[in-house]
mmCIF file of C-alpha atoms in Angstrom:
data_model
loop_
_atom_site.group_PDB
_atom_site.id
_atom_site.type_symbol
_atom_site.label_atom_id
_atom_site.label_comp_id
_atom_site.label_asym_id
_atom_site.label_seq_id
_atom_site.Cartn_x
_atom_site.Cartn_y
_atom_site.Cartn_z
ATOM 1 C CA UNK A 21 -124.916 139.276 286.655
ATOM 2 C CA UNK A 22 -121.250 138.835 286.420
ATOM 3 C CA UNK A 23 -119.347 139.086 283.108
ATOM 4 C CA UNK A 24 -116.028 137.577 282.820
ATOM 5 C CA UNK A 25 -113.719 137.955 279.827
ATOM 6 C CA UNK A 26 -110.555 135.255 279.391
ATOM 7 C CA UNK A 27 -107.388 136.489 277.787
ATOM 8 C CA UNK A 28 -109.370 139.516 276.099
ATOM 9 C CA UNK A 29 -112.071 136.956 274.245
ATOM 10 C CA UNK A 30 -115.683 138.009 274.478
ATOM 11 C CA UNK A 31 -117.202 138.305 278.088
ATOM 12 C CA UNK A 32 -119.208 135.588 279.462
ATOM 13 C CA UNK A 33 -122.039 136.061 281.502
ATOM 14 C CA UNK A 34 -123.012 134.662 284.828
ATOM 15 C CA UNK A 35 -125.467 135.050 287.045
ATOM 16 C CA UNK A 36 -124.614 135.565 291.155
ATOM 17 C CA UNK A 37 -126.216 132.822 293.342
ATOM 18 C CA UNK A 38 -127.645 133.368 297.275
ATOM 19 C CA UNK A 39 -124.030 133.609 298.490
ATOM 20 C CA UNK A 40 -123.076 136.069 295.890
ATOM 21 C CA UNK A 41 -120.658 133.857 293.894
ATOM 22 C CA UNK A 42 -121.011 133.757 289.984
ATOM 23 C CA UNK A 43 -119.755 130.196 288.507
ATOM 24 C CA UNK A 44 -118.386 130.051 284.889
ATOM 25 C CA UNK A 45 -117.819 127.292 282.758
ATOM 26 C CA UNK A 46 -114.447 128.033 280.385
ATOM 27 C CA UNK A 47 -113.927 125.433 278.068
ATOM 28 C CA UNK A 48 -110.666 124.514 275.667
ATOM 29 C CA UNK A 49 -107.817 126.670 277.637
ATOM 30 C CA UNK A 50 -104.799 125.707 276.355
ATOM 31 C CA UNK A 51 -101.994 124.750 279.308
ATOM 32 C CA UNK A 52 -100.194 127.904 280.239
ATOM 33 C CA UNK A 53 -101.062 131.554 282.025
ATOM 34 C CA UNK A 54 -104.177 133.497 281.324
ATOM 35 C CA UNK A 55 -105.457 136.626 282.194
ATOM 36 C CA UNK A 56 -108.896 137.096 283.778
ATOM 37 C CA UNK A 57 -111.033 140.407 283.909
ATOM 38 C CA UNK A 58 -114.486 140.017 285.804
ATOM 39 C CA UNK A 59 -116.971 142.993 285.960
ATOM 40 C CA UNK A 60 -120.279 143.537 287.752
ATOM 41 C CA UNK A 61 -122.729 146.223 286.109
ATOM 42 C CA UNK A 62 -124.556 148.271 288.966
ATOM 43 C CA UNK A 63 -127.813 147.094 290.321
ATOM 44 C CA UNK A 64 -130.251 147.809 292.922
ATOM 45 C CA UNK A 65 -128.243 148.882 295.940
ATOM 46 C CA UNK A 66 -125.167 147.678 294.374
ATOM 47 C CA UNK A 67 -122.485 149.594 292.579
ATOM 48 C CA UNK A 68 -120.797 148.507 289.570
ATOM 49 C CA UNK A 69 -117.416 146.888 290.273
ATOM 50 C CA UNK A 70 -114.306 144.794 288.381
ATOM 51 C CA UNK A 71 -111.087 142.863 289.179
ATOM 52 C CA UNK A 72 -108.403 141.211 287.175
ATOM 53 C CA UNK A 73 -106.965 137.811 288.030
ATOM 54 C CA UNK A 74 -104.993 134.985 286.336
ATOM 55 C CA UNK A 75 -105.569 131.846 285.752
ATOM 56 C CA UNK A 76 -102.634 128.797 285.278
ATOM 57 C CA UNK A 77 -103.722 125.577 283.214
ATOM 58 C CA UNK A 78 -101.084 122.772 283.865
ATOM 59 C CA UNK A 79 -100.160 120.675 280.835
ATOM 60 C CA UNK A 80 -101.519 117.001 281.442
ATOM 61 C CA UNK A 81 -99.255 114.623 282.528
ATOM 62 C CA UNK A 82 -99.040 111.255 279.971
ATOM 63 C CA UNK A 83 -96.245 108.727 280.053
ATOM 64 C CA UNK A 84 -95.469 106.103 277.129
ATOM 65 C CA UNK A 85 -93.085 102.747 277.257
ATOM 66 C CA UNK A 86 -92.157 101.532 274.029
ATOM 67 C CA UNK A 87 -92.493 97.869 273.394
ATOM 68 C CA UNK A 88 -89.372 95.526 272.959
ATOM 69 C CA UNK A 89 -89.184 94.079 269.985
ATOM 70 C CA UNK A 90 -87.491 91.439 268.211
ATOM 71 C CA UNK A 91 -86.494 90.129 264.704
ATOM 72 C CA UNK A 92 -84.419 87.636 263.083
ATOM 73 C CA UNK A 93 -81.219 88.561 261.212
ATOM 74 C CA UNK A 94 -81.689 89.729 257.901
ATOM 75 C CA UNK A 95 -85.218 90.496 258.380
ATOM 76 C CA UNK A 96 -87.457 93.508 257.730
ATOM 77 C CA UNK A 97 -87.715 95.646 261.180
ATOM 78 C CA UNK A 98 -91.167 95.367 262.498
ATOM 79 C CA UNK A 99 -92.904 98.489 263.255
ATOM 80 C CA UNK A 100 -91.764 100.220 266.434
ATOM 81 C CA UNK A 101 -94.971 100.471 268.518
ATOM 82 C CA UNK A 102 -95.391 101.890 272.218
ATOM 83 C CA UNK A 103 -98.415 102.239 274.702
ATOM 84 C CA UNK A 104 -99.977 104.481 277.182
ATOM 85 C CA UNK A 105 -98.769 103.556 280.432
ATOM 86 C CA UNK A 106 -100.064 106.466 282.453
ATOM 87 C CA UNK A 107 -102.727 109.339 282.050
ATOM 88 C CA UNK A 108 -104.843 109.506 279.103
ATOM 89 C CA UNK A 109 -105.261 111.726 276.038
ATOM 90 C CA UNK A 110 -108.086 114.559 276.128
ATOM 91 C CA UNK A 111 -110.571 113.528 273.366
ATOM 92 C CA UNK A 112 -109.454 114.538 269.697
ATOM 93 C CA UNK A 113 -105.775 114.825 270.875
ATOM 94 C CA UNK A 114 -103.382 112.827 269.100
ATOM 95 C CA UNK A 115 -99.676 112.186 269.298
ATOM 96 C CA UNK A 116 -97.682 113.113 266.246
ATOM 97 C CA UNK A 117 -94.183 111.834 265.067
ATOM 98 C CA UNK A 118 -92.714 108.236 265.482
ATOM 99 C CA UNK A 119 -90.242 106.341 267.234
ATOM 100 C CA UNK A 120 -86.568 105.536 265.948
ATOM 101 C CA UNK A 121 -84.045 102.826 267.152
ATOM 102 C CA UNK A 122 -80.392 103.000 267.175
ATOM 103 C CA UNK A 123 -78.977 102.164 263.845
ATOM 104 C CA UNK A 124 -77.748 98.531 263.195
ATOM 105 C CA UNK A 125 -78.330 95.545 261.605
ATOM 106 C CA UNK A 126 -76.111 92.719 263.206
ATOM 107 C CA UNK A 127 -76.833 90.581 266.087
ATOM 108 C CA UNK A 128 -77.392 92.607 269.454
ATOM 109 C CA UNK A 129 -79.997 94.725 271.057
ATOM 110 C CA UNK A 130 -80.512 98.504 269.611
ATOM 111 C CA UNK A 131 -82.016 101.062 271.735
ATOM 112 C CA UNK A 132 -85.537 102.054 270.873
ATOM 113 C CA UNK A 133 -85.583 106.263 271.072
ATOM 114 C CA UNK A 134 -88.578 108.796 271.436
ATOM 115 C CA UNK A 135 -87.366 109.957 268.145
ATOM 116 C CA UNK A 136 -89.925 112.552 266.948
ATOM 117 C CA UNK A 137 -92.925 111.323 268.682
ATOM 118 C CA UNK A 138 -94.410 113.981 270.595
ATOM 119 C CA UNK A 139 -97.670 115.817 272.096
ATOM 120 C CA UNK A 140 -98.932 119.290 272.072
ATOM 121 C CA UNK A 141 -98.158 121.895 274.823
ATOM 122 C CA UNK A 142 -100.789 120.659 276.774
ATOM 123 C CA UNK A 143 -99.465 117.784 277.806
ATOM 124 C CA UNK A 144 -96.167 116.800 279.688
ATOM 125 C CA UNK A 145 -94.770 113.580 277.839
ATOM 126 C CA UNK A 146 -93.007 111.062 279.604
ATOM 127 C CA UNK A 147 -91.172 108.496 277.357
ATOM 128 C CA UNK A 148 -89.877 104.892 278.773
ATOM 129 C CA UNK A 149 -87.498 103.148 276.287
ATOM 130 C CA UNK A 150 -86.975 99.554 275.463
ATOM 131 C CA UNK A 151 -84.797 97.617 272.821
ATOM 132 C CA UNK A 152 -85.325 96.084 269.542
ATOM 133 C CA UNK A 153 -83.138 92.922 269.607
ATOM 134 C CA UNK A 154 -81.683 91.032 266.523
ATOM 135 C CA UNK A 155 -81.520 87.318 267.043
ATOM 136 C CA UNK A 156 -78.955 85.125 265.103
ATOM 137 C CA UNK A 157 -80.547 83.596 261.506
ATOM 138 C CA UNK A 158 -80.637 79.957 261.489
ATOM 139 C CA UNK A 159 -77.958 78.337 258.434
ATOM 140 C CA UNK A 160 -76.362 75.388 257.948
ATOM 141 C CA UNK A 161 -73.415 73.869 256.168
ATOM 142 C CA UNK A 162 -73.531 70.442 254.868
ATOM 143 C CA UNK A 163 -70.196 68.763 253.282
ATOM 144 C CA UNK A 164 -71.306 65.870 250.540
ATOM 145 C CA UNK A 165 -69.972 62.403 250.804
ATOM 146 C CA UNK A 166 -66.854 61.298 248.351
ATOM 147 C CA UNK A 167 -64.919 58.604 247.743
ATOM 148 C CA UNK A 168 -61.890 57.748 245.601
ATOM 149 C CA UNK A 169 -59.866 54.642 244.558
ATOM 150 C CA UNK A 170 -56.757 53.858 247.025
ATOM 151 C CA UNK A 171 -53.810 55.649 245.267
ATOM 152 C CA UNK A 172 -55.336 58.241 243.289
ATOM 153 C CA UNK A 173 -55.635 61.739 244.007
ATOM 154 C CA UNK A 174 -58.628 63.076 245.926
ATOM 155 C CA UNK A 175 -61.475 64.534 243.892
ATOM 156 C CA UNK A 176 -62.684 68.113 244.693
ATOM 157 C CA UNK A 177 -64.619 68.324 247.916
ATOM 158 C CA UNK A 178 -67.767 70.116 247.871
ATOM 159 C CA UNK A 179 -70.921 71.047 250.039
ATOM 160 C CA UNK A 180 -74.372 72.949 250.253
ATOM 161 C CA UNK A 181 -74.968 76.247 252.208
ATOM 162 C CA UNK A 182 -78.066 76.944 253.358
ATOM 163 C CA UNK A 183 -80.082 80.044 255.016
ATOM 164 C CA UNK A 184 -76.961 82.632 254.351
ATOM 165 C CA UNK A 185 -77.954 86.108 253.132
ATOM 166 C CA UNK A 186 -76.127 86.244 249.553
ATOM 167 C CA UNK A 187 -75.234 89.832 250.557
ATOM 168 C CA UNK A 188 -72.919 88.408 253.435
ATOM 169 C CA UNK A 189 -70.971 86.533 250.652
ATOM 170 C CA UNK A 190 -70.373 83.681 252.793
ATOM 171 C CA UNK A 191 -68.420 80.743 251.364
ATOM 172 C CA UNK A 192 -66.784 77.378 252.367
ATOM 173 C CA UNK A 193 -63.915 75.388 252.119
ATOM 174 C CA UNK A 194 -63.874 71.729 252.531
ATOM 175 C CA UNK A 195 -61.192 69.173 254.245
ATOM 176 C CA UNK A 196 -60.904 65.853 255.385
ATOM 177 C CA UNK A 197 -59.279 64.053 257.864
ATOM 178 C CA UNK A 198 -55.643 62.922 256.928
ATOM 179 C CA UNK A 199 -55.469 59.602 255.713
ATOM 180 C CA UNK A 200 -54.511 57.550 252.681
ATOM 181 C CA UNK A 201 -55.469 53.567 253.287
ATOM 182 C CA UNK A 202 -58.475 51.856 253.273
ATOM 183 C CA UNK A 203 -58.756 50.445 256.814
ATOM 184 C CA UNK A 204 -58.333 53.809 257.941
ATOM 185 C CA UNK A 205 -61.551 55.067 256.640
ATOM 186 C CA UNK A 206 -63.970 56.589 256.558
ATOM 187 C CA UNK A 207 -62.362 60.003 256.850
ATOM 188 C CA UNK A 208 -64.508 62.987 257.953
ATOM 189 C CA UNK A 209 -65.474 65.717 255.671
ATOM 190 C CA UNK A 210 -65.847 68.927 257.382
ATOM 191 C CA UNK A 211 -66.284 72.839 256.358
ATOM 192 C CA UNK A 212 -64.556 75.983 257.174
ATOM 193 C CA UNK A 213 -66.602 79.102 256.304
ATOM 194 C CA UNK A 214 -65.823 82.639 255.574
ATOM 195 C CA UNK A 215 -65.431 85.580 256.193
ATOM 196 C CA UNK A 216 -65.212 85.119 259.859
ATOM 197 C CA UNK A 217 -67.087 88.988 260.379
ATOM 198 C CA UNK A 218 -70.304 87.889 259.491
ATOM 199 C CA UNK A 219 -70.818 84.252 261.161
ATOM 200 C CA UNK A 220 -71.756 85.636 264.267
ATOM 201 C CA UNK A 221 -75.150 86.584 263.109
ATOM 202 C CA UNK A 222 -75.893 83.049 262.411
ATOM 203 C CA UNK A 223 -76.602 80.045 264.366
ATOM 204 C CA UNK A 224 -74.972 77.621 262.275
ATOM 205 C CA UNK A 225 -75.312 74.080 262.153
ATOM 206 C CA UNK A 226 -72.233 71.849 260.709
ATOM 207 C CA UNK A 227 -73.348 68.676 258.752
ATOM 208 C CA UNK A 228 -70.117 66.349 258.059
ATOM 209 C CA UNK A 229 -70.007 63.509 255.580
ATOM 210 C CA UNK A 230 -67.829 60.340 255.161
ATOM 211 C CA UNK A 231 -64.597 60.271 252.743
ATOM 212 C CA UNK A 232 -64.336 56.631 251.625
ATOM 213 C CA UNK A 233 -61.598 54.972 250.186
ATOM 214 C CA UNK A 234 -61.702 51.841 248.149
ATOM 215 C CA UNK A 235 -59.632 49.389 247.181
ATOM 216 C CA UNK A 236 -57.395 49.147 244.030
ATOM 217 C CA UNK A 237 -57.786 46.430 241.622
ATOM 218 C CA UNK A 238 -54.615 44.544 241.567
ATOM 219 C CA UNK A 239 -53.358 40.756 240.266
ATOM 220 C CA UNK A 240 -50.773 38.455 240.685
ATOM 221 C CA UNK A 241 -50.346 35.885 238.016
ATOM 222 C CA UNK A 242 -48.239 32.845 239.279
ATOM 223 C CA UNK A 243 -45.717 32.011 236.906
ATOM 224 C CA UNK A 244 -45.632 28.688 235.017
ATOM 225 C CA UNK A 245 -42.464 26.363 234.571
ATOM 226 C CA UNK A 246 -41.324 23.224 233.208
ATOM 227 C CA UNK A 247 -38.587 20.492 234.249
ATOM 228 C CA UNK A 248 -37.313 17.199 233.268
ATOM 229 C CA UNK A 249 -38.109 14.392 235.736
ATOM 230 C CA UNK A 250 -35.624 13.849 238.331
ATOM 231 C CA UNK A 251 -33.946 17.253 238.089
ATOM 232 C CA UNK A 252 -34.489 20.073 240.634
ATOM 233 C CA UNK A 253 -37.371 22.587 240.110
ATOM 234 C CA UNK A 254 -36.271 25.724 238.534
ATOM 235 C CA UNK A 255 -37.114 29.191 240.668
ATOM 236 C CA UNK A 256 -40.984 30.072 239.920
ATOM 237 C CA UNK A 257 -41.970 33.772 239.713
ATOM 238 C CA UNK A 258 -45.051 35.831 239.855
ATOM 239 C CA UNK A 259 -46.302 38.785 237.957
ATOM 240 C CA UNK A 260 -47.827 41.664 239.806
ATOM 241 C CA UNK A 261 -49.946 44.742 238.404
ATOM 242 C CA UNK A 262 -51.729 47.289 239.975
ATOM 243 C CA UNK A 263 -49.420 47.708 242.781
ATOM 244 C CA UNK A 264 -47.967 50.844 243.829
ATOM 245 C CA UNK A 265 -44.143 50.455 243.945
ATOM 246 C CA UNK A 266 -44.222 52.693 247.465
ATOM 247 C CA UNK A 267 -46.178 49.693 248.803
ATOM 248 C CA UNK A 268 -43.177 47.243 248.475
ATOM 249 C CA UNK A 269 -46.022 44.189 247.512
ATOM 250 C CA UNK A 270 -43.837 41.089 246.691
ATOM 251 C CA UNK A 271 -45.250 37.887 245.507
ATOM 252 C CA UNK A 272 -43.924 34.126 245.693
ATOM 253 C CA UNK A 273 -45.084 30.761 244.097
ATOM 254 C CA UNK A 274 -45.625 27.630 245.221
ATOM 255 C CA UNK A 275 -46.964 24.581 243.197
ATOM 256 C CA UNK A 276 -48.898 21.472 243.797
ATOM 257 C CA UNK A 277 -46.237 18.807 245.354
ATOM 258 C CA UNK A 278 -45.370 15.901 243.461
ATOM 259 C CA UNK A 279 -42.322 14.829 241.008
ATOM 260 C CA UNK A 280 -43.865 12.156 238.618
ATOM 261 C CA UNK A 281 -44.607 13.222 234.949
ATOM 262 C CA UNK A 282 -47.416 15.506 234.912
ATOM 263 C CA UNK A 283 -48.940 19.255 235.482
ATOM 264 C CA UNK A 284 -48.901 20.988 238.545
ATOM 265 C CA UNK A 285 -51.122 23.705 239.538
ATOM 266 C CA UNK A 286 -48.710 27.140 240.606
ATOM 267 C CA UNK A 287 -50.377 29.550 243.017
ATOM 268 C CA UNK A 288 -48.962 32.999 244.292
ATOM 269 C CA UNK A 289 -49.220 34.555 246.911
ATOM 270 C CA UNK A 290 -48.859 38.198 247.987
ATOM 271 C CA UNK A 291 -47.305 39.722 250.803
ATOM 272 C CA UNK A 292 -46.700 43.570 252.341
ATOM 273 C CA UNK A 293 -48.265 45.411 255.089
ATOM 274 C CA UNK A 294 -50.423 47.866 252.274
ATOM 275 C CA UNK A 295 -51.923 44.751 251.164
ATOM 276 C CA UNK A 296 -55.301 45.727 252.417
ATOM 277 C CA UNK A 297 -55.622 48.363 250.048
ATOM 278 C CA UNK A 298 -55.829 46.053 247.381
ATOM 279 C CA UNK A 299 -58.811 43.653 245.818
ATOM 280 C CA UNK A 300 -56.516 41.102 244.482
ATOM 281 C CA UNK A 301 -57.272 38.500 241.910
ATOM 282 C CA UNK A 302 -54.825 35.718 241.877
ATOM 283 C CA UNK A 303 -54.298 33.632 238.683
ATOM 284 C CA UNK A 304 -52.804 30.072 238.816
ATOM 285 C CA UNK A 305 -50.362 28.925 236.516
ATOM 286 C CA UNK A 306 -49.251 25.506 235.652
ATOM 287 C CA UNK A 307 -45.822 23.618 236.190
ATOM 288 C CA UNK A 308 -45.253 20.363 234.037
ATOM 289 C CA UNK A 309 -42.653 17.601 234.660
ATOM 290 C CA UNK A 310 -41.937 15.883 231.403
ATOM 291 C CA UNK A 311 -40.221 12.513 231.063
ATOM 292 C CA UNK A 312 -36.745 12.095 231.327
ATOM 293 C CA UNK A 313 -34.804 9.849 228.829
ATOM 294 C CA UNK A 314 -33.574 6.086 229.861
ATOM 295 C CA UNK A 315 -31.732 4.157 227.375
ATOM 296 C CA UNK A 316 -31.710 -0.046 228.344
ATOM 297 C CA UNK A 317 -29.165 -2.057 226.401
ATOM 298 C CA UNK A 318 -29.580 -5.949 225.854
ATOM 299 C CA UNK A 319 -26.635 -7.665 227.222
ATOM 300 C CA UNK A 320 -24.381 -9.711 224.466
ATOM 301 C CA UNK A 321 -22.485 -12.437 224.825
ATOM 302 C CA UNK A 322 -21.159 -16.173 223.257
ATOM 303 C CA UNK A 323 -21.216 -19.824 224.136
ATOM 304 C CA UNK A 324 -19.176 -22.884 222.250
ATOM 305 C CA UNK A 325 -21.923 -24.946 221.076
ATOM 306 C CA UNK A 326 -23.365 -27.537 223.483
ATOM 307 C CA UNK A 327 -22.903 -25.645 226.414
ATOM 308 C CA UNK A 328 -25.249 -23.260 228.679
ATOM 309 C CA UNK A 329 -26.092 -20.146 227.801
ATOM 310 C CA UNK A 330 -24.072 -17.235 230.305
ATOM 311 C CA UNK A 331 -25.817 -14.927 232.369
ATOM 312 C CA UNK A 332 -26.757 -11.814 229.656
ATOM 313 C CA UNK A 333 -26.196 -8.485 231.830
ATOM 314 C CA UNK A 334 -28.643 -5.464 230.981
ATOM 315 C CA UNK A 335 -27.241 -2.287 231.311
ATOM 316 C CA UNK A 336 -29.135 1.168 231.422
ATOM 317 C CA UNK A 337 -28.138 4.859 231.656
ATOM 318 C CA UNK A 338 -30.537 7.666 232.691
ATOM 319 C CA UNK A 339 -32.389 6.498 235.840
ATOM 320 C CA UNK A 340 -32.180 8.290 238.772
ATOM 321 C CA UNK A 341 -30.467 6.895 241.820
ATOM 322 C CA UNK A 342 -33.773 6.310 243.338
ATOM 323 C CA UNK A 343 -35.429 4.688 240.604
ATOM 324 C CA UNK A 344 -32.630 2.037 239.844
ATOM 325 C CA UNK A 345 -33.568 -0.084 242.502
ATOM 326 C CA UNK A 346 -37.461 -0.227 241.341
ATOM 327 C CA UNK A 347 -36.665 -1.230 238.154
ATOM 328 C CA UNK A 348 -36.119 -4.736 236.736
ATOM 329 C CA UNK A 349 -33.996 -5.284 233.857
ATOM 330 C CA UNK A 350 -33.926 -8.443 231.949
ATOM 331 C CA UNK A 351 -32.245 -9.637 228.393
ATOM 332 C CA UNK A 352 -33.584 -12.445 226.497
ATOM 333 C CA UNK A 353 -32.043 -13.458 222.969
ATOM 334 C CA UNK A 354 -33.463 -15.236 220.024
ATOM 335 C CA UNK A 355 -34.014 -18.886 221.003
ATOM 336 C CA UNK A 356 -31.748 -21.523 218.996
ATOM 337 C CA UNK A 357 -28.991 -23.622 219.507
ATOM 338 C CA UNK A 358 -27.106 -23.928 216.405
ATOM 339 C CA UNK A 359 -23.733 -22.313 215.605
ATOM 340 C CA UNK A 360 -24.609 -18.617 214.729
ATOM 341 C CA UNK A 361 -25.396 -14.942 215.920
ATOM 342 C CA UNK A 362 -28.844 -14.310 217.658
ATOM 343 C CA UNK A 363 -30.272 -11.088 218.665
ATOM 344 C CA UNK A 364 -30.917 -10.043 222.457
ATOM 345 C CA UNK A 365 -33.739 -8.132 223.505
ATOM 346 C CA UNK A 366 -33.814 -6.089 226.720
ATOM 347 C CA UNK A 367 -37.178 -5.508 228.919
ATOM 348 C CA UNK A 368 -37.306 -3.340 231.679
ATOM 349 C CA UNK A 369 -40.317 -3.374 234.233
ATOM 350 C CA UNK A 370 -41.069 -1.257 237.129
ATOM 351 C CA UNK A 371 -43.859 1.471 237.875
ATOM 352 C CA UNK A 372 -41.373 4.300 237.699
ATOM 353 C CA UNK A 373 -40.766 4.187 233.903
ATOM 354 C CA UNK A 374 -43.881 6.033 233.591
ATOM 355 C CA UNK A 375 -41.786 9.075 234.111
ATOM 356 C CA UNK A 376 -39.420 7.997 230.920
ATOM 357 C CA UNK A 377 -38.926 7.704 227.728
ATOM 358 C CA UNK A 378 -37.668 4.494 227.476
ATOM 359 C CA UNK A 379 -35.224 3.545 224.464
ATOM 360 C CA UNK A 380 -34.353 0.071 224.109
ATOM 361 C CA UNK A 381 -31.134 -1.306 222.291
ATOM 362 C CA UNK A 382 -30.656 -4.587 221.152
ATOM 363 C CA UNK A 383 -27.701 -6.931 221.377
ATOM 364 C CA UNK A 384 -25.969 -9.791 219.949
ATOM 365 C CA UNK A 385 -25.393 -13.351 221.372
ATOM 366 C CA UNK A 386 -23.317 -16.070 218.905
ATOM 367 C CA UNK A 387 -22.524 -19.759 219.382
ATOM 368 C CA UNK A 388 -19.706 -20.661 218.212
ATOM 369 C CA UNK A 389 -18.455 -24.321 216.941
ATOM 370 C CA UNK A 390 -17.393 -27.105 219.937
ATOM 371 C CA UNK A 391 -14.094 -28.742 219.250
#
């Protein structure tokens, strides 16, 4: 038999086969150079002999590839993993250490490195890297709807932030499209976010809202007035409340047509380019025409006993020129034909007299003696 010693370890024995060859199985050799020492003890016709040699065990090639990974900004890193892409481990062997990645927690790609991942010297390890990708985080800013009454100051504009990391201290400043009229609205409210440096880590949805300006309450009260029948109307004015002085709203007053004694409603009308910014309440007034005064005086006269009465002339003062022709004036006297004095009485007839307070003044008629 032949004895074989590897690296000075106790010798192994194997019998020679018919060709003079001994085959040895040496398990568990690590990669590297190993010394061999073989010897043959004298046997029969064969003398003893020995020889030295060497054996080189090459490392086993194995390749690993990092798995590409991703996460959302703000989340914890997933476990860094890999897979064997060529070769295989000898039973009982295992990797030591772990992968690492380039540091950073903002949106972007970070190389996954071999780190401390290793095998024993029995292997030739080839590493293929990959990336960890940090994707933007979904977030939103939503403005709250708001309103004010025309002519007043804007209220504070507010809104809601959602999805942002507290550590980023994201804040929103809300503003609206400029404008101060009712018809110009609604005005869009939007947000400006800060600090700008962290915003690239988010996919941001911006929700706007409406700012509405509602009409202001205002009132216009028509002025009242009076006049005496037959005279000109006085100027009628209106009282306005609730309008901004800068808007220059003016008001005029008209009354129901008519010139007879009685009451007539007055109506106010407001005018101005800014009038659409108000809900205007109109309050009517009253205009009255009072009766004029007229005096109707019975005519007087005289005659001689036994003669015919002369015409008695009635006079008036106070009738308008237009009404004179519409009023009939008469004078009658107390009946009698004897010498003496007789009272005369005036009468006035005409529809227009309802517009007057009429004062009647009596006269006197005398009959003198005949000769």
